[in-house]
Amino acid sequence: MKEKIIRAIKEFVIHDKENWFDETNDRFYDEPIVQFASADNPLFLDYKKIIGRKHLRPKEAYEMVFGKNSFQNGTVISVVLPINKKISESNRKQKVWPSKAWVLNRTFGGMMVKKVGLFMESLLSGMGHKAVSPYAASWFKSFMTLTGLSSMWSERHIAYAAGLGTFSLNDGFITEKGITINLISVVTDLILEADEIKAKDYRENCLFYRKNKCGACIKRCPVHAITEKGHNQFKCFKYVYGPSSRKLAVSYGGDAKAGSGCGLCQTGVPCEDKIP
Ligand code: SF4
Ligand code: SF4
């Protein structure tokens, strides 16, 4: 069953006509990586303390749609969508603002990410199971907290529980395909074998924590939002979603609300497309 699901998701991403970017004449996203976490993994309870009480457990996310006490047990399927190399490469030489391709990927690639979530819902429904993709749901919310931007469903934390990678100095998520990725997931009542977390530390894939060296992302940040102490979410947020970012997004034909993004700390660095 797992293989069937993985194959269907990969085929959808590779062949869907909306996964095509005229700007680069290539895909937004390359072949995904798909892994599984058990819905009763104790990490999901820990996330209530680590992220905040508004962060949903898989059961809570499922029951937002299917009603109270509708969930007994199941699986969270997490998907890594690697951003196509042409888009990442175009951002390597940028020093202040992201490349046009990077900016437009934020608006149009972002739509594809949600579409993958909705596809997984219908795939599982076709197999006789219920499923919800929290990020693609109308009730999904992100909000500012005292420590920075947070949400009801952190795709990076979900991907960590599914053993797909680890966190990094710049607050990204480093997978086998590197840090230039997007993530999406679905909670289902289908019970599948979970993948294990192989990393010994939650930041193992980042050279800065593993070998006490690198810090390339520190030098790449145009607003000094990254230091050896970590990532200043407020500084980053102001830049990535501020008025100049919105203006840039619109000037290229993107969505003001999506902003331009930035991604300078994710491109032209050793973790761009691999675990360094
Ligand atoms: S550039 Fe280096 S320090 Fe920064 S996240 Fe990547 S591996 Fe870690
Ligand atoms: S996304 Fe841009 S502004 Fe934010 S930390 Fe990375 S380089 Fe700095």
Short mmCIF file of C-alpha atoms and ligand atoms in Angstrom, two decimals:
data_model
loop_
_atom_site.label_atom_id
_atom_site.label_comp_id
_atom_site.label_asym_id
_atom_site.label_seq_id
_atom_site.Cartn_x
_atom_site.Cartn_y
_atom_site.Cartn_z
CA MET A 1 0.00 0.00 0.00
CA LYS A 2 2.81 2.42 0.90
CA GLU A 3 4.50 1.85 -2.44
CA LYS A 4 1.24 2.44 -4.27
CA ILE A 5 0.72 5.76 -2.46
CA ILE A 6 4.32 6.91 -3.01
CA ARG A 7 4.11 6.06 -6.71
CA ALA A 8 0.78 7.88 -7.15
CA ILE A 9 2.09 11.06 -5.47
CA LYS A 10 5.29 11.02 -7.51
CA GLU A 11 3.39 10.53 -10.75
CA PHE A 12 0.98 13.32 -9.91
CA VAL A 13 3.78 15.81 -9.20
CA ILE A 14 5.78 14.87 -12.28
CA HIS A 15 2.85 14.91 -14.71
CA ASP A 16 0.38 17.50 -13.43
CA LYS A 17 0.08 20.28 -16.00
CA GLU A 18 0.06 22.96 -13.30
CA ASN A 19 3.51 21.86 -12.22
CA TRP A 20 4.97 23.75 -15.16
CA PHE A 21 6.77 27.08 -15.07
CA ASP A 22 6.93 28.97 -18.38
CA GLU A 23 9.57 31.30 -16.94
CA THR A 24 12.14 28.48 -16.77
CA ASN A 25 10.49 26.11 -19.25
CA ASP A 26 10.69 23.40 -16.61
CA ARG A 27 8.79 22.14 -13.57
CA PHE A 28 8.22 24.07 -10.35
CA TYR A 29 8.96 20.90 -8.40
CA ASP A 30 10.98 17.78 -9.17
CA GLU A 31 10.23 14.24 -8.04
CA PRO A 32 9.08 14.35 -4.41
CA ILE A 33 10.20 12.29 -1.42
CA VAL A 34 7.32 10.75 0.53
CA GLN A 35 7.55 9.37 4.08
CA PHE A 36 5.20 8.38 6.88
CA ALA A 37 4.76 9.14 10.58
CA SER A 38 2.40 7.38 12.93
CA ALA A 39 -0.36 9.73 14.13
CA ASP A 40 0.30 8.61 17.70
CA ASN A 41 4.01 9.47 17.58
CA PRO A 42 4.67 11.15 20.97
CA LEU A 43 6.47 13.96 19.12
CA PHE A 44 3.10 15.39 18.13
CA LEU A 45 2.30 15.91 21.83
CA ASP A 46 5.74 17.46 22.41
CA TYR A 47 4.99 19.95 19.63
CA LYS A 48 2.26 21.43 21.84
CA LYS A 49 5.07 22.53 24.17
CA ILE A 50 7.74 23.24 21.54
CA ILE A 51 5.57 25.17 19.06
CA GLY A 52 2.56 26.13 21.16
CA ARG A 53 -0.79 24.80 22.28
CA LYS A 54 -2.50 25.98 19.09
CA HIS A 55 -0.42 23.54 17.07
CA LEU A 56 -2.74 20.66 16.18
CA ARG A 57 -2.10 16.99 16.86
CA PRO A 58 -3.00 14.78 13.85
CA LYS A 59 -6.19 13.67 15.63
CA GLU A 60 -7.23 17.29 16.16
CA ALA A 61 -6.53 18.23 12.53
CA TYR A 62 -8.56 15.24 11.31
CA GLU A 63 -11.44 16.02 13.65
CA MET A 64 -11.57 19.64 12.45
CA VAL A 65 -13.09 18.14 9.30
CA PHE A 66 -14.67 14.84 10.27
CA GLY A 67 -16.02 15.68 13.72
CA LYS A 68 -15.28 15.01 17.36
CA ASN A 69 -14.11 11.49 18.25
CA SER A 70 -14.03 10.47 14.57
CA PHE A 71 -10.31 9.61 14.69
CA GLN A 72 -8.95 6.47 16.33
CA ASN A 73 -5.52 6.13 14.78
CA GLY A 74 -3.80 6.63 11.48
CA THR A 75 -0.84 8.11 9.64
CA VAL A 76 0.59 11.42 8.63
CA ILE A 77 2.03 11.37 5.12
CA SER A 78 4.67 14.04 4.57
CA VAL A 79 5.97 15.09 1.17
CA VAL A 80 9.15 16.95 0.23
CA LEU A 81 8.74 18.94 -2.99
CA PRO A 82 12.24 19.84 -4.25
CA ILE A 83 12.29 23.23 -5.99
CA ASN A 84 13.53 22.78 -9.56
CA LYS A 85 17.25 23.47 -10.00
CA LYS A 86 16.75 26.25 -12.56
CA ILE A 87 14.79 28.26 -9.99
CA SER A 88 17.37 27.73 -7.22
CA GLU A 89 20.28 28.46 -9.55
CA SER A 90 18.69 31.74 -10.63
CA ASN A 91 18.69 32.87 -6.99
CA ARG A 92 22.36 32.03 -6.32
CA LYS A 93 23.74 35.22 -7.76
CA GLN A 94 21.20 37.50 -6.07
CA LYS A 95 22.56 39.76 -3.35
CA VAL A 96 19.58 41.84 -2.16
CA TRP A 97 16.28 40.61 -3.58
CA PRO A 98 15.37 37.20 -5.02
CA SER A 99 15.38 36.38 -8.74
CA LYS A 100 12.22 36.69 -10.82
CA ALA A 101 11.88 32.89 -10.99
CA TRP A 102 12.18 32.58 -7.21
CA VAL A 103 9.57 35.30 -6.71
CA LEU A 104 7.08 33.78 -9.12
CA ASN A 105 7.60 30.31 -7.70
CA ARG A 106 6.35 31.68 -4.41
CA THR A 107 2.99 32.61 -5.93
CA PHE A 108 2.46 29.92 -8.56
CA GLY A 109 4.52 27.08 -7.08
CA GLY A 110 2.68 27.80 -3.83
CA MET A 111 -0.60 26.94 -5.54
CA MET A 112 0.88 23.62 -6.67
CA VAL A 113 1.86 22.78 -3.08
CA LYS A 114 -1.77 23.03 -1.95
CA LYS A 115 -2.85 21.06 -4.99
CA VAL A 116 -0.59 18.17 -3.93
CA GLY A 117 -2.29 18.23 -0.51
CA LEU A 118 -5.74 18.08 -2.11
CA PHE A 119 -4.59 15.33 -4.47
CA MET A 120 -3.52 13.20 -1.50
CA GLU A 121 -6.93 13.70 0.09
CA SER A 122 -8.68 12.42 -3.04
CA LEU A 123 -6.16 9.59 -3.52
CA LEU A 124 -6.88 8.26 -0.03
CA SER A 125 -10.60 8.82 -0.44
CA GLY A 126 -10.44 6.67 -3.59
CA MET A 127 -8.86 3.94 -1.44
CA GLY A 128 -11.78 4.11 1.00
CA HIS A 129 -10.08 6.29 3.65
CA LYS A 130 -10.65 9.76 4.97
CA ALA A 131 -7.87 12.34 4.87
CA VAL A 132 -7.22 16.03 5.44
CA SER A 133 -4.34 18.21 4.33
CA PRO A 134 -4.27 20.91 7.06
CA TYR A 135 -2.20 23.43 5.10
CA ALA A 136 -4.62 23.23 2.16
CA ALA A 137 -7.69 23.58 4.40
CA SER A 138 -9.71 26.82 4.52
CA TRP A 139 -9.35 26.91 8.34
CA PHE A 140 -5.53 26.81 8.30
CA LYS A 141 -4.05 29.82 10.07
CA SER A 142 -0.59 31.20 10.74
CA PHE A 143 -0.03 33.90 13.34
CA MET A 144 2.64 35.96 15.03
CA THR A 145 3.75 34.98 18.53
CA LEU A 146 6.28 36.44 20.97
CA THR A 147 8.96 34.23 19.40
CA GLY A 148 8.02 34.70 15.74
CA LEU A 149 5.71 33.34 13.07
CA SER A 150 3.84 30.19 14.05
CA SER A 151 0.94 28.16 12.67
CA MET A 152 -1.60 25.48 13.45
CA TRP A 153 0.39 22.94 11.47
CA SER A 154 4.15 23.25 10.97
CA GLU A 155 5.08 21.25 7.88
CA ARG A 156 8.76 21.22 8.96
CA HIS A 157 7.90 19.60 12.28
CA ILE A 158 5.62 17.10 10.54
CA ALA A 159 8.41 16.24 8.09
CA TYR A 160 10.81 15.79 11.00
CA ALA A 161 8.43 13.29 12.62
CA ALA A 162 8.38 11.40 9.30
CA GLY A 163 12.20 11.20 9.30
CA LEU A 164 12.61 13.42 6.24
CA GLY A 165 15.36 15.69 7.55
CA THR A 166 16.37 18.12 10.26
CA PHE A 167 16.26 21.81 11.14
CA SER A 168 19.05 24.30 10.44
CA LEU A 169 20.70 27.51 11.63
CA ASN A 170 18.54 29.62 9.30
CA ASP A 171 15.31 27.92 10.49
CA GLY A 172 14.96 25.91 7.31
CA PHE A 173 14.63 22.15 6.92
CA ILE A 174 17.47 20.19 5.32
CA THR A 175 16.46 17.00 3.49
CA GLU A 176 18.23 14.60 1.13
CA LYS A 177 17.30 17.10 -1.59
CA GLY A 178 18.65 19.99 0.42
CA ILE A 179 16.93 23.02 1.87
CA THR A 180 15.37 24.46 -1.32
CA ILE A 181 12.14 22.59 -0.88
CA ASN A 182 8.51 23.03 0.00
CA LEU A 183 6.59 20.64 2.21
CA ILE A 184 3.00 19.41 2.36
CA SER A 185 1.27 16.67 4.34
CA VAL A 186 -1.97 14.85 4.94
CA VAL A 187 -3.51 13.11 7.98
CA THR A 188 -5.40 9.92 7.20
CA ASP A 189 -7.15 7.16 9.13
CA LEU A 190 -5.25 4.60 7.05
CA ILE A 191 -2.69 2.87 9.28
CA LEU A 192 0.69 2.43 7.59
CA GLU A 193 4.14 1.54 8.86
CA ALA A 194 6.01 4.66 9.99
CA ASP A 195 9.48 5.65 8.80
CA GLU A 196 12.12 6.07 11.48
CA ILE A 197 13.97 9.25 12.36
CA LYS A 198 17.58 8.37 11.64
CA ALA A 199 19.12 11.70 12.71
CA LYS A 200 20.66 11.63 16.20
CA ASP A 201 20.02 15.34 16.67
CA TYR A 202 17.18 17.53 15.43
CA ARG A 203 19.71 19.83 13.70
CA GLU A 204 22.11 17.14 12.48
CA ASN A 205 21.90 17.95 8.75
CA CYS A 206 23.16 21.51 9.31
CA LEU A 207 26.96 21.76 9.16
CA PHE A 208 26.98 24.54 11.72
CA TYR A 209 25.58 22.24 14.41
CA ARG A 210 27.14 18.98 13.22
CA LYS A 211 30.69 20.18 12.61
CA ASN A 212 30.74 23.62 14.17
CA LYS A 213 31.55 25.20 10.79
CA CYS A 214 29.90 26.75 7.71
CA GLY A 215 27.60 29.66 8.56
CA ALA A 216 27.37 30.46 4.83
CA CYS A 217 23.75 31.47 5.31
CA ILE A 218 24.83 34.17 7.78
CA LYS A 219 26.81 35.93 5.04
CA ARG A 220 24.01 35.56 2.47
CA CYS A 221 21.31 37.34 4.47
CA PRO A 222 20.83 40.90 3.20
CA VAL A 223 19.25 42.10 6.46
CA HIS A 224 21.52 40.31 8.97
CA ALA A 225 18.68 38.18 10.28
CA ILE A 226 20.98 35.17 10.86
CA THR A 227 23.81 35.05 13.39
CA GLU A 228 25.65 32.23 15.15
CA LYS A 229 22.85 32.37 17.71
CA GLY A 230 20.22 31.56 15.10
CA HIS A 231 17.56 33.17 12.96
CA ASN A 232 15.74 36.39 13.87
CA GLN A 233 12.25 35.67 12.58
CA PHE A 234 11.02 39.22 13.04
CA LYS A 235 13.77 40.77 10.92
CA CYS A 236 13.30 38.11 8.26
CA PHE A 237 9.52 38.40 8.25
CA LYS A 238 9.65 42.17 7.88
CA TYR A 239 11.84 41.81 4.82
CA VAL A 240 10.13 38.82 3.23
CA TYR A 241 6.56 40.10 3.65
CA GLY A 242 7.16 43.88 3.82
CA PRO A 243 5.92 46.53 1.36
CA SER A 244 9.01 46.34 -0.91
CA SER A 245 8.67 42.56 -1.13
CA ARG A 246 4.99 42.83 -2.06
CA LYS A 247 5.76 45.49 -4.64
CA LEU A 248 8.44 43.30 -6.20
CA ALA A 249 6.07 40.32 -6.34
CA VAL A 250 3.41 42.38 -8.14
CA SER A 251 5.96 43.91 -10.54
CA TYR A 252 6.78 40.37 -11.76
CA GLY A 253 3.12 39.34 -12.02
CA GLY A 254 2.96 37.53 -8.69
CA ASP A 255 0.61 37.89 -5.73
CA ALA A 256 1.20 40.71 -3.22
CA LYS A 257 0.03 38.54 -0.33
CA ALA A 258 2.56 35.81 -1.17
CA GLY A 259 5.31 38.44 -1.29
CA SER A 260 8.59 37.97 -3.09
CA GLY A 261 10.11 35.57 -0.59
CA CYS A 262 13.88 35.81 -0.41
CA GLY A 263 15.63 32.46 -0.05
CA LEU A 264 19.10 34.03 -0.31
CA CYS A 265 20.12 32.03 2.77
CA GLN A 266 18.98 28.83 1.04
CA THR A 267 20.72 29.29 -2.29
CA GLY A 268 24.43 29.52 -2.98
CA VAL A 269 25.03 27.65 0.29
CA PRO A 270 26.33 24.10 0.93
CA CYS A 271 22.91 22.76 1.96
CA GLU A 272 21.09 24.14 -1.11
CA ASP A 273 20.40 20.79 -2.78
CA LYS A 274 21.86 18.11 -0.48
CA ILE A 275 22.80 17.24 3.08
CA PRO A 276 26.23 18.89 3.26
S1 SF4 B 1 24.37 27.33 5.03
FE1 SF4 B 1 25.56 26.05 6.43
S2 SF4 B 1 25.07 26.87 8.49
FE2 SF4 B 1 23.52 27.66 7.08
S3 SF4 B 1 21.81 26.19 7.20
FE3 SF4 B 1 23.12 25.53 5.50
S4 SF4 B 1 24.56 24.03 6.38
FE4 SF4 B 1 23.62 25.18 8.08
S1 SF4 B 2 14.95 34.43 3.89
FE1 SF4 B 2 16.21 36.22 3.37
S2 SF4 B 2 15.80 37.70 4.98
FE2 SF4 B 2 15.12 35.73 5.75
S3 SF4 B 2 16.88 34.92 6.85
FE3 SF4 B 2 17.00 34.10 4.77
S4 SF4 B 2 18.31 35.53 3.69
FE4 SF4 B 2 17.64 36.57 5.56
#
